[in-house]
GROMACS .gro file of C-alpha atoms in nm:
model
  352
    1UNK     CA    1  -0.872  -0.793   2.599
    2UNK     CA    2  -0.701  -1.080   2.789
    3UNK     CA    3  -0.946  -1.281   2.805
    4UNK     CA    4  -1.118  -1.226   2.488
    5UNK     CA    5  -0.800  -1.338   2.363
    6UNK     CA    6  -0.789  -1.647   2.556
    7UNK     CA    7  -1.089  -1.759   2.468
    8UNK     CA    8  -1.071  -1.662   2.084
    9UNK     CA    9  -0.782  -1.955   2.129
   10UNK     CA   10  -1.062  -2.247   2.229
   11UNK     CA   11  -1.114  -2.382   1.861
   12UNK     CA   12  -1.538  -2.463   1.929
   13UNK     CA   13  -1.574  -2.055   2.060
   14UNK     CA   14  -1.507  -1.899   1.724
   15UNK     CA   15  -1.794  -1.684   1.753
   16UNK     CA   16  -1.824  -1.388   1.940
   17UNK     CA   17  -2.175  -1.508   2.086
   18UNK     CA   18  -2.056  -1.826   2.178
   19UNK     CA   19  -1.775  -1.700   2.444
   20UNK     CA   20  -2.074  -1.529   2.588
   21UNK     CA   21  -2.231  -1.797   2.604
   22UNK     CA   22  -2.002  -2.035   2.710
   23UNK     CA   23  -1.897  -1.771   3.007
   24UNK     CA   24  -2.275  -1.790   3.131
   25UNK     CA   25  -2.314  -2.201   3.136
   26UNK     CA   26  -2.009  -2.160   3.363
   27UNK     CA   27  -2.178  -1.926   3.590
   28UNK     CA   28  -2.494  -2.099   3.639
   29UNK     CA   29  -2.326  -2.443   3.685
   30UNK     CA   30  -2.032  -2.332   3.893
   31UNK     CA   31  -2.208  -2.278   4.206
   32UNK     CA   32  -2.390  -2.674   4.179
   33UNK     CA   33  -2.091  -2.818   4.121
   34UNK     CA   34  -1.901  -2.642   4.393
   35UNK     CA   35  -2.171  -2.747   4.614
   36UNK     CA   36  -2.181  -3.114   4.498
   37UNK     CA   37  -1.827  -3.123   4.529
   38UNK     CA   38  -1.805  -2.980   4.887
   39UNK     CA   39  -2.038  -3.273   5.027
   40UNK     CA   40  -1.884  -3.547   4.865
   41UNK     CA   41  -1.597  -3.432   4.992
   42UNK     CA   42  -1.688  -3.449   5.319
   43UNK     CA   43  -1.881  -3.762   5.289
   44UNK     CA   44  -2.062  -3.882   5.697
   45UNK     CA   45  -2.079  -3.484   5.757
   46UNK     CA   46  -2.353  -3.332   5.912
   47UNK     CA   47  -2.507  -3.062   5.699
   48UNK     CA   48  -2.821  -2.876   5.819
   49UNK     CA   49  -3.050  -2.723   5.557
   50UNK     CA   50  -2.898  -2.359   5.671
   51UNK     CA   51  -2.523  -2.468   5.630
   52UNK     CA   52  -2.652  -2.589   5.259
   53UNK     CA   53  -2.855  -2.281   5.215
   54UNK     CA   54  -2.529  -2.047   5.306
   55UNK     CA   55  -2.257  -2.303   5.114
   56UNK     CA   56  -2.515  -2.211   4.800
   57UNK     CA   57  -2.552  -1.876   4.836
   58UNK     CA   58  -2.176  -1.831   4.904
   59UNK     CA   59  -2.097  -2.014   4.585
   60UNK     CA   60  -2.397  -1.852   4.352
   61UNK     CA   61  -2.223  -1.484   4.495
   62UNK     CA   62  -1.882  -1.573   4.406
   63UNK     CA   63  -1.963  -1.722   4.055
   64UNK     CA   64  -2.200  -1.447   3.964
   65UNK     CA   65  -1.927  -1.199   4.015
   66UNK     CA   66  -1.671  -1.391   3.827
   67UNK     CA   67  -1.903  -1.448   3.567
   68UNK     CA   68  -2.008  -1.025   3.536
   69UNK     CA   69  -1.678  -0.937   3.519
   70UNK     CA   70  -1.583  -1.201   3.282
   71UNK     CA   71  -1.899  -1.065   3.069
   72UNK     CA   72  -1.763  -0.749   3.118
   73UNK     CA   73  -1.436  -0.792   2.964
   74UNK     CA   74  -1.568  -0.938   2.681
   75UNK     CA   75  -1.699  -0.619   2.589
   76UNK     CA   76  -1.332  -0.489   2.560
   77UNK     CA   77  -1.338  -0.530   2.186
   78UNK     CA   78  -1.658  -0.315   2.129
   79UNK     CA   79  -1.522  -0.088   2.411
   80UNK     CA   80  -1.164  -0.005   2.251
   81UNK     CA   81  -1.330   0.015   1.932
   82UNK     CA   82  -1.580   0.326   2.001
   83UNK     CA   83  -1.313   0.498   2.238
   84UNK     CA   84  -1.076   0.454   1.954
   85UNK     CA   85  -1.308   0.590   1.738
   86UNK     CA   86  -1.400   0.899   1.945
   87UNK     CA   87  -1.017   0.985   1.989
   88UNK     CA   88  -0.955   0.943   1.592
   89UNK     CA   89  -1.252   1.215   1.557
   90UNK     CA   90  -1.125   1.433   1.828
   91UNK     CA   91  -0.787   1.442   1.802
   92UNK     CA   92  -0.694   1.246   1.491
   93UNK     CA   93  -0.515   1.007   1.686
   94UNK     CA   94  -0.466   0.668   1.429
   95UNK     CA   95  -0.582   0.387   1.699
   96UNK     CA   96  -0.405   0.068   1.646
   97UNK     CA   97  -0.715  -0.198   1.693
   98UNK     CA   98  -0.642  -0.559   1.695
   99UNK     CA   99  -0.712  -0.721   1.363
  100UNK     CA  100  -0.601  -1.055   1.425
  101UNK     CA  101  -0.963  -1.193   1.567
  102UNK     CA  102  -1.158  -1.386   1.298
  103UNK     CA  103  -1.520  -1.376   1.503
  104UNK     CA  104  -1.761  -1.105   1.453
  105UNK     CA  105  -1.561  -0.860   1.721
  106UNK     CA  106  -1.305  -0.938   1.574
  107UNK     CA  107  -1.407  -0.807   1.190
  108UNK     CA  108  -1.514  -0.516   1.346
  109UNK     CA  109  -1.257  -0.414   1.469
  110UNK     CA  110  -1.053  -0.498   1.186
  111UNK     CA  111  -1.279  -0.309   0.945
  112UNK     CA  112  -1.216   0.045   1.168
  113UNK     CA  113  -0.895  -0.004   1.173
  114UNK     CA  114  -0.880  -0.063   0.802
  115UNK     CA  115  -1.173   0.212   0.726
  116UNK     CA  116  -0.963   0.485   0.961
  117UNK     CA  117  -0.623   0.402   0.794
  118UNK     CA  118  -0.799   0.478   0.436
  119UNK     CA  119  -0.943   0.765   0.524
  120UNK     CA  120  -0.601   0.917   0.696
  121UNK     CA  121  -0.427   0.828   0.334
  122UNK     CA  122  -0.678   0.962   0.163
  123UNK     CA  123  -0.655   1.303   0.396
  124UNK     CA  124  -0.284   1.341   0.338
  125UNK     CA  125  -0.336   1.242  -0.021
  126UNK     CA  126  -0.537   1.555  -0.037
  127UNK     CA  127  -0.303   1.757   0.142
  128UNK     CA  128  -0.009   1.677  -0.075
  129UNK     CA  129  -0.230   1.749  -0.395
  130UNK     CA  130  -0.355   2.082  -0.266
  131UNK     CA  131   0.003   2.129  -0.244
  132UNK     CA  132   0.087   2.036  -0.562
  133UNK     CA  133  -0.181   2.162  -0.758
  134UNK     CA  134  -0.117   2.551  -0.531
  135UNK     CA  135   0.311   2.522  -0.610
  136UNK     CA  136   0.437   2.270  -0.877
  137UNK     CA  137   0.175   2.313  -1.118
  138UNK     CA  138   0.165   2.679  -1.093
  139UNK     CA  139   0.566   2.691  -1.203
  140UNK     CA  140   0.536   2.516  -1.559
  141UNK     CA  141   0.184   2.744  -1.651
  142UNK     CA  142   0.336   3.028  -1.543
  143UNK     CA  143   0.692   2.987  -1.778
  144UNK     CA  144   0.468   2.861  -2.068
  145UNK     CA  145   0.248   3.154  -1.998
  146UNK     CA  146   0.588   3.417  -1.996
  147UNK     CA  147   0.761   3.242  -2.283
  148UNK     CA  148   0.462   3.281  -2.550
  149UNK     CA  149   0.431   3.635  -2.429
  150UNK     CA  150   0.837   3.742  -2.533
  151UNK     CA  151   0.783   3.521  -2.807
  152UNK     CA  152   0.907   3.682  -3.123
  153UNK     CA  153   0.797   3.534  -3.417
  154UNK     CA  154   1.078   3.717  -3.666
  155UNK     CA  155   1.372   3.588  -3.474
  156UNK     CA  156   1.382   3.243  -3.611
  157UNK     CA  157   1.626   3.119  -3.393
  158UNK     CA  158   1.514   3.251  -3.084
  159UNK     CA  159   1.133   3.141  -3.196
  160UNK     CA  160   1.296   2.734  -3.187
  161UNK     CA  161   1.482   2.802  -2.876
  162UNK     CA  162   1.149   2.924  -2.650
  163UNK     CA  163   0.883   2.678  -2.892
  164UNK     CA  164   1.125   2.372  -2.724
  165UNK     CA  165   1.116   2.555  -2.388
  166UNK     CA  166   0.773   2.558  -2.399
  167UNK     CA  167   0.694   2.220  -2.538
  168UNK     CA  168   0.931   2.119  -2.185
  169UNK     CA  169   0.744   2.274  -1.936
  170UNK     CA  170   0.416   2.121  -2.079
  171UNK     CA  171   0.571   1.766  -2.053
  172UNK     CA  172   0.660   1.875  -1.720
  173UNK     CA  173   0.284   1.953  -1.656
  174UNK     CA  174   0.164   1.692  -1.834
  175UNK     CA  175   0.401   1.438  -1.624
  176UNK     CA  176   0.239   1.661  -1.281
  177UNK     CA  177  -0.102   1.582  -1.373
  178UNK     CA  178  -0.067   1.254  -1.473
  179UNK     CA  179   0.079   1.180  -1.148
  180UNK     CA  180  -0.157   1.346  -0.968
  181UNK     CA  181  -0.472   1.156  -1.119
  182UNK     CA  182  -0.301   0.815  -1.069
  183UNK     CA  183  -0.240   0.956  -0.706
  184UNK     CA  184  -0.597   0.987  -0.683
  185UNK     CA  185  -0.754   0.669  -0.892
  186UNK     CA  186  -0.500   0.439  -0.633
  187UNK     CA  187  -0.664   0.576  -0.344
  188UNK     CA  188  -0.993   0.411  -0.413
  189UNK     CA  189  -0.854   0.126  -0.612
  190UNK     CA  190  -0.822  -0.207  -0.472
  191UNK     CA  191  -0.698  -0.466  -0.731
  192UNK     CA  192  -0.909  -0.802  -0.740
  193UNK     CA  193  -0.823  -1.123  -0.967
  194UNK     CA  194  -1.094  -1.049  -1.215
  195UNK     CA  195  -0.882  -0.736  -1.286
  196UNK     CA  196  -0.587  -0.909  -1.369
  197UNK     CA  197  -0.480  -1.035  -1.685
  198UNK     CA  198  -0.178  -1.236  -1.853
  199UNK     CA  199   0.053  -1.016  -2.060
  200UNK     CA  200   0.313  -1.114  -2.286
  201UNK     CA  201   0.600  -0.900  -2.134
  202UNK     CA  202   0.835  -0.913  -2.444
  203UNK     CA  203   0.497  -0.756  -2.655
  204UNK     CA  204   0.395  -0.529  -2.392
  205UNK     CA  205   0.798  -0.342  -2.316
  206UNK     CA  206   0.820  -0.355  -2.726
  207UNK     CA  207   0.500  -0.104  -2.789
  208UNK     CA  208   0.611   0.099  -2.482
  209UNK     CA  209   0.977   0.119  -2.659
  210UNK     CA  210   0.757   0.230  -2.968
  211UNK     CA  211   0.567   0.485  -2.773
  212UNK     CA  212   0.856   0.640  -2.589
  213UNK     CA  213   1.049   0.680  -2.933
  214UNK     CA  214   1.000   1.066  -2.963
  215UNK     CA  215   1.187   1.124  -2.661
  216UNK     CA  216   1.440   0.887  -2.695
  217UNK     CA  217   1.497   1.010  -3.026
  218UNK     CA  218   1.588   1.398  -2.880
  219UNK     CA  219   1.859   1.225  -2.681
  220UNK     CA  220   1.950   1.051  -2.946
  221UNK     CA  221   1.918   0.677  -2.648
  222UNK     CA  222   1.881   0.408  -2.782
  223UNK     CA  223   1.584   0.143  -2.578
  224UNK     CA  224   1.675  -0.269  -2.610
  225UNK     CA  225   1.387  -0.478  -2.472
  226UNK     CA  226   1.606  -0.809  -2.364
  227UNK     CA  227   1.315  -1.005  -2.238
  228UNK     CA  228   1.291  -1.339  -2.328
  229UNK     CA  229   1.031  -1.447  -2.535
  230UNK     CA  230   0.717  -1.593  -2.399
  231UNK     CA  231   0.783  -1.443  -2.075
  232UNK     CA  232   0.400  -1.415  -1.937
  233UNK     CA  233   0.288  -1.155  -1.606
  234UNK     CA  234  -0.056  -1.201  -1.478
  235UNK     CA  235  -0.149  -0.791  -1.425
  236UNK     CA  236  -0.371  -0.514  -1.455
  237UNK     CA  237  -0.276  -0.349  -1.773
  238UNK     CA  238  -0.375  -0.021  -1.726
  239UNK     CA  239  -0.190   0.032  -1.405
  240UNK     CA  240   0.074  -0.127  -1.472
  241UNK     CA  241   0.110  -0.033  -1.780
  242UNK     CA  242   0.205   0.311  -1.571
  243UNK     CA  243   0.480   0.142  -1.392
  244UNK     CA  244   0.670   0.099  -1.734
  245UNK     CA  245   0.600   0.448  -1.876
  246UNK     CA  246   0.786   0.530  -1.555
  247UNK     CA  247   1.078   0.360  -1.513
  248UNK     CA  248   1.094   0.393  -1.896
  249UNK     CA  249   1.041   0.798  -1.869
  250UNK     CA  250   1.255   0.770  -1.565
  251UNK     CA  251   1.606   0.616  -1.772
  252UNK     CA  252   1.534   0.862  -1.999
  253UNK     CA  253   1.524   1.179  -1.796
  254UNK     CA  254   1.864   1.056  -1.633
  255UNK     CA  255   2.053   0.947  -1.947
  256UNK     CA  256   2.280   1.135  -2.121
  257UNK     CA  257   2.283   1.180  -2.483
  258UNK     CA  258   2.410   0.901  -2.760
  259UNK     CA  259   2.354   0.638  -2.446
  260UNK     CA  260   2.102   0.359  -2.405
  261UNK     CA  261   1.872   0.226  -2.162
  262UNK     CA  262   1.820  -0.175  -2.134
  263UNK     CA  263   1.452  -0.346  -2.069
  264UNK     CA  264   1.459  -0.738  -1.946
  265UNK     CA  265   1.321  -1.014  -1.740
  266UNK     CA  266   1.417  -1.315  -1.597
  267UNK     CA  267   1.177  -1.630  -1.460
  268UNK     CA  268   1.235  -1.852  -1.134
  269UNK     CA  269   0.986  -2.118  -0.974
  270UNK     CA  270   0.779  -1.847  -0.832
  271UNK     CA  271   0.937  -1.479  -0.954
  272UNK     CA  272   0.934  -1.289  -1.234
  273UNK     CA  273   1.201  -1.051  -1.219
  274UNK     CA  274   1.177  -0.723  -1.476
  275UNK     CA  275   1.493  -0.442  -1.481
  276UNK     CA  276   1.493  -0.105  -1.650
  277UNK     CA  277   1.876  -0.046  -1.656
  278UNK     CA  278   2.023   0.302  -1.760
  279UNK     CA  279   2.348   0.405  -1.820
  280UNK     CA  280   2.236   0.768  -1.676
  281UNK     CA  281   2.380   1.013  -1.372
  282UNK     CA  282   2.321   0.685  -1.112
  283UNK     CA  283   2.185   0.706  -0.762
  284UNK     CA  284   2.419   0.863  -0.400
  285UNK     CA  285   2.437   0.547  -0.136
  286UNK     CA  286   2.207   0.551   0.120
  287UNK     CA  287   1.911   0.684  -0.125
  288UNK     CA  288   1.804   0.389  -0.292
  289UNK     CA  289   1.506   0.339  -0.068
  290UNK     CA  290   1.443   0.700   0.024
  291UNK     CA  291   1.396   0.778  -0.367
  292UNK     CA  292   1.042   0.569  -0.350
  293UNK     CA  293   0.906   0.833  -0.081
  294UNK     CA  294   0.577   1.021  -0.200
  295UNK     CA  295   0.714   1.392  -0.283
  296UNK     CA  296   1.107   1.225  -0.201
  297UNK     CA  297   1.346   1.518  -0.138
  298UNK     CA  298   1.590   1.312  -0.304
  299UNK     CA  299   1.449   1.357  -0.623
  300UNK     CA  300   1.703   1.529  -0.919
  301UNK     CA  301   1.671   1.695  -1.243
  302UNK     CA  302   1.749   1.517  -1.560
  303UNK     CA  303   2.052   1.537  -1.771
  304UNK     CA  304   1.894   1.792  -1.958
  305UNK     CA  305   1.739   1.981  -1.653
  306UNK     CA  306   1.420   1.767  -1.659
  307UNK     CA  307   1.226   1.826  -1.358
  308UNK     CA  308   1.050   1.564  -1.101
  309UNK     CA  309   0.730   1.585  -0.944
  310UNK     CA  310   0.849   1.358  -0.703
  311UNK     CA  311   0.592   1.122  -0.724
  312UNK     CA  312   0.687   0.898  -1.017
  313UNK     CA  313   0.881   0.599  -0.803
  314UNK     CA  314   0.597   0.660  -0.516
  315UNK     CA  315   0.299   0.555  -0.735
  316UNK     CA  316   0.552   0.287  -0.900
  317UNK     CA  317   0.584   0.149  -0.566
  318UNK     CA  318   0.245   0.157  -0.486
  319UNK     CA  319   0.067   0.001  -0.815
  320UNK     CA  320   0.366  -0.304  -0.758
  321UNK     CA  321   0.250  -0.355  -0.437
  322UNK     CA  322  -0.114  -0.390  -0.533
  323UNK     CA  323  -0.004  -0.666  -0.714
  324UNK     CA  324   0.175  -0.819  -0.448
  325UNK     CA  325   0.551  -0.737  -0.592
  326UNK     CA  326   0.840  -0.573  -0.494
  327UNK     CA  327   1.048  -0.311  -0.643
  328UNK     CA  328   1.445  -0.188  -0.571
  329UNK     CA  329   1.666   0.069  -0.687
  330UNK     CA  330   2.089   0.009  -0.725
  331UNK     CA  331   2.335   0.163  -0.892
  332UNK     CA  332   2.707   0.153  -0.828
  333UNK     CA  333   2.776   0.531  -0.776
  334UNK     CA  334   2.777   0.835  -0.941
  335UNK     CA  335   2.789   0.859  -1.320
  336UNK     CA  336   2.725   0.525  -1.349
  337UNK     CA  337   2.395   0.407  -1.412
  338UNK     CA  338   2.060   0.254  -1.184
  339UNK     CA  339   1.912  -0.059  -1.251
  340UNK     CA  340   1.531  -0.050  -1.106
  341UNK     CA  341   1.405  -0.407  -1.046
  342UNK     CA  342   1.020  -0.546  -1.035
  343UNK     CA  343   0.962  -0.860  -0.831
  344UNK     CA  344   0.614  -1.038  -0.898
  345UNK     CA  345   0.470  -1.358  -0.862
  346UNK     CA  346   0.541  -1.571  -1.155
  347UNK     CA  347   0.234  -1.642  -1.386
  348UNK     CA  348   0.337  -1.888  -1.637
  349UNK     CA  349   0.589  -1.903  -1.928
  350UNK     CA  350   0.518  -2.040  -2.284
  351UNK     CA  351   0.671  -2.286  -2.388
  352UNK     CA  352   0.761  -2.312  -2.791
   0.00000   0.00000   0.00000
């Protein structure tokens, strides 16, 4: 791959064919120039046809073996490639092909490594759903499934008490297979500009605030969208229109009762900065990173004994960085709150 590399450096060899090329010119003009140079050199000399004859045929040796095994090693790329390839399918070894070459080798390669790496995520996607879909979902059918049976409609009070247990364990559900579907639509999506619009953020956090009344409202939280108005994010609404359900459902989940969770943005030259700030059961230190791992074993129940699917902040992360953002947790301990933040490139702001 040395020399592959050296010569993917020489700015009129940008094509794969062209090194080859290039490579055999040498070869066949070496040995004539060697030859040329040899006599002038030794200008007056006497030279009989056979010391000519060998001096050529010495040269045309030595510069057809330089120039086979400098052929040779240009097949490196191609080489690495298919014996990368066979070791993926025998062992499932993830190669790590150079993707740095821009000539046709060179996009190769890039595209295998690229093609292997989706495949592997989309192998362990499945893996973690058929483990999902065989434990977590099994737990909130089953408990709806035993609470409707001991249902008793007579006893008022205990009919109110299992009706809300049941009506949590289908949100729980509902959250598992929402995640799970998202999980799934990611691992094919691949965001282009024609998918993205521009959003008015202040608009856009006020009907999510709208739609996520009904649970606010059992905690009795209160949500207060503080972005500024005219505040405008180039994005794909649908996904990210997830994100905010999230980190909206997520303040909610760890918020106590009669508290309130705080929506806003902020605009520099080339960031648009959104927090979703709760006044909830905060985050331990040293987790604030580890709590965007897909199925994180540092996620928590709610304040009311909400469960997590542990996927929520994973597929945050993810959808953010298909739109070439940035997301972060803090919190300043226990009991006292976690503000998640949203990095993305800044799209415009309106001016009145």
């Amino acid at each position: 791959m040395k020399i592959y590399g050296y010569l993917s450096k020489v700015p009129f060899l940008k094509r794969y064919s062209f090194k080859f090329l290039f490579v055999a010119f040498l070869g066949i003009h070496i040995p004539l120039l060697a030859v040329i140079g040899v006599i002038l050199y030794n200008q007056g000399g006497d030279f009989s046809a056979l010391n000519i004859f060998l001096l050529v045929l010495v040269f045309t040796l030595l510069a057809t073996v330089i120039t086979l095994l400098t052929l040779n090693s240009l097949l490196a790329p191609l080489v690495e490639t298919k014996t990368s390839l066979e070791r993926y399918a025998d062992t499932g070894e993830i190669p790590n092909i150079p993707t740095e070459f821009e000539d046709e080798a060179g996009i190769v390669m890039r595209n295998v490594q690229n093609t292997i790496v989706k495949i592997e995520n989309m192998l362990s996607t499945q893996r973690d759903i058929t483990s999902l879909l065989s434990h977590d979902l099994r737990t909130p059918v089953a408990e709806i499934i035993g609470v409707a049976q001991v249902m008793d409609p007579e006893d008022k009070e205990e009919h109110a008490l299992l009706s809300k247990q049941i009506v949590k364990s289908g949100e729980s559900l509902m959250e598992m297979l929402q995640s799970v579907l998202t999980m799934l639509r990611l691992d094919t999506l691949e965001l282009q500009e024609e998918d993205l619009s521009e959003v008015n953020l202040r608009e856009f956090v006020e009907e999510l605030l709208e739609e996520s009344q009904v649970r606010m409202n059992r905690k009795r939280i209160k949500g207060i969208n503080e972005v500024p108005e005219g505040i405008i994010v180039s994005v794909n609404e649908i996904t990210f229109k997830h994100v905010l359900e999230n980190l909206i459902n997520n303040a909610i989940k760890f918020t106590p009762k009669d508290s309130e969770i705080r929506i806003g943005a902020s605009v520099s030259d080339d960031q648009t900065s959104i927090y979703v700030k709760d006044s909830g059961i905060g985050l331990e230190p040293g987790t604030e990173e580890k709590i965007f791992d897909r199925f994180t074993r540092h996620g928590r129940l709610g304040t009311e004994n909400e469960k997590s699917t542990g996927l929520g902040l994973y597929l945050t992360k993810r959808i953010v960085e298909m739109h070439h953002g940035h997301i972060s947790a803090s919190s300043q301990g226990k009991n006292l709150g976690t503000t998640l933040t949203i990095s993305l490139p800044s799209a415009k702001r309106k001016t009145s």
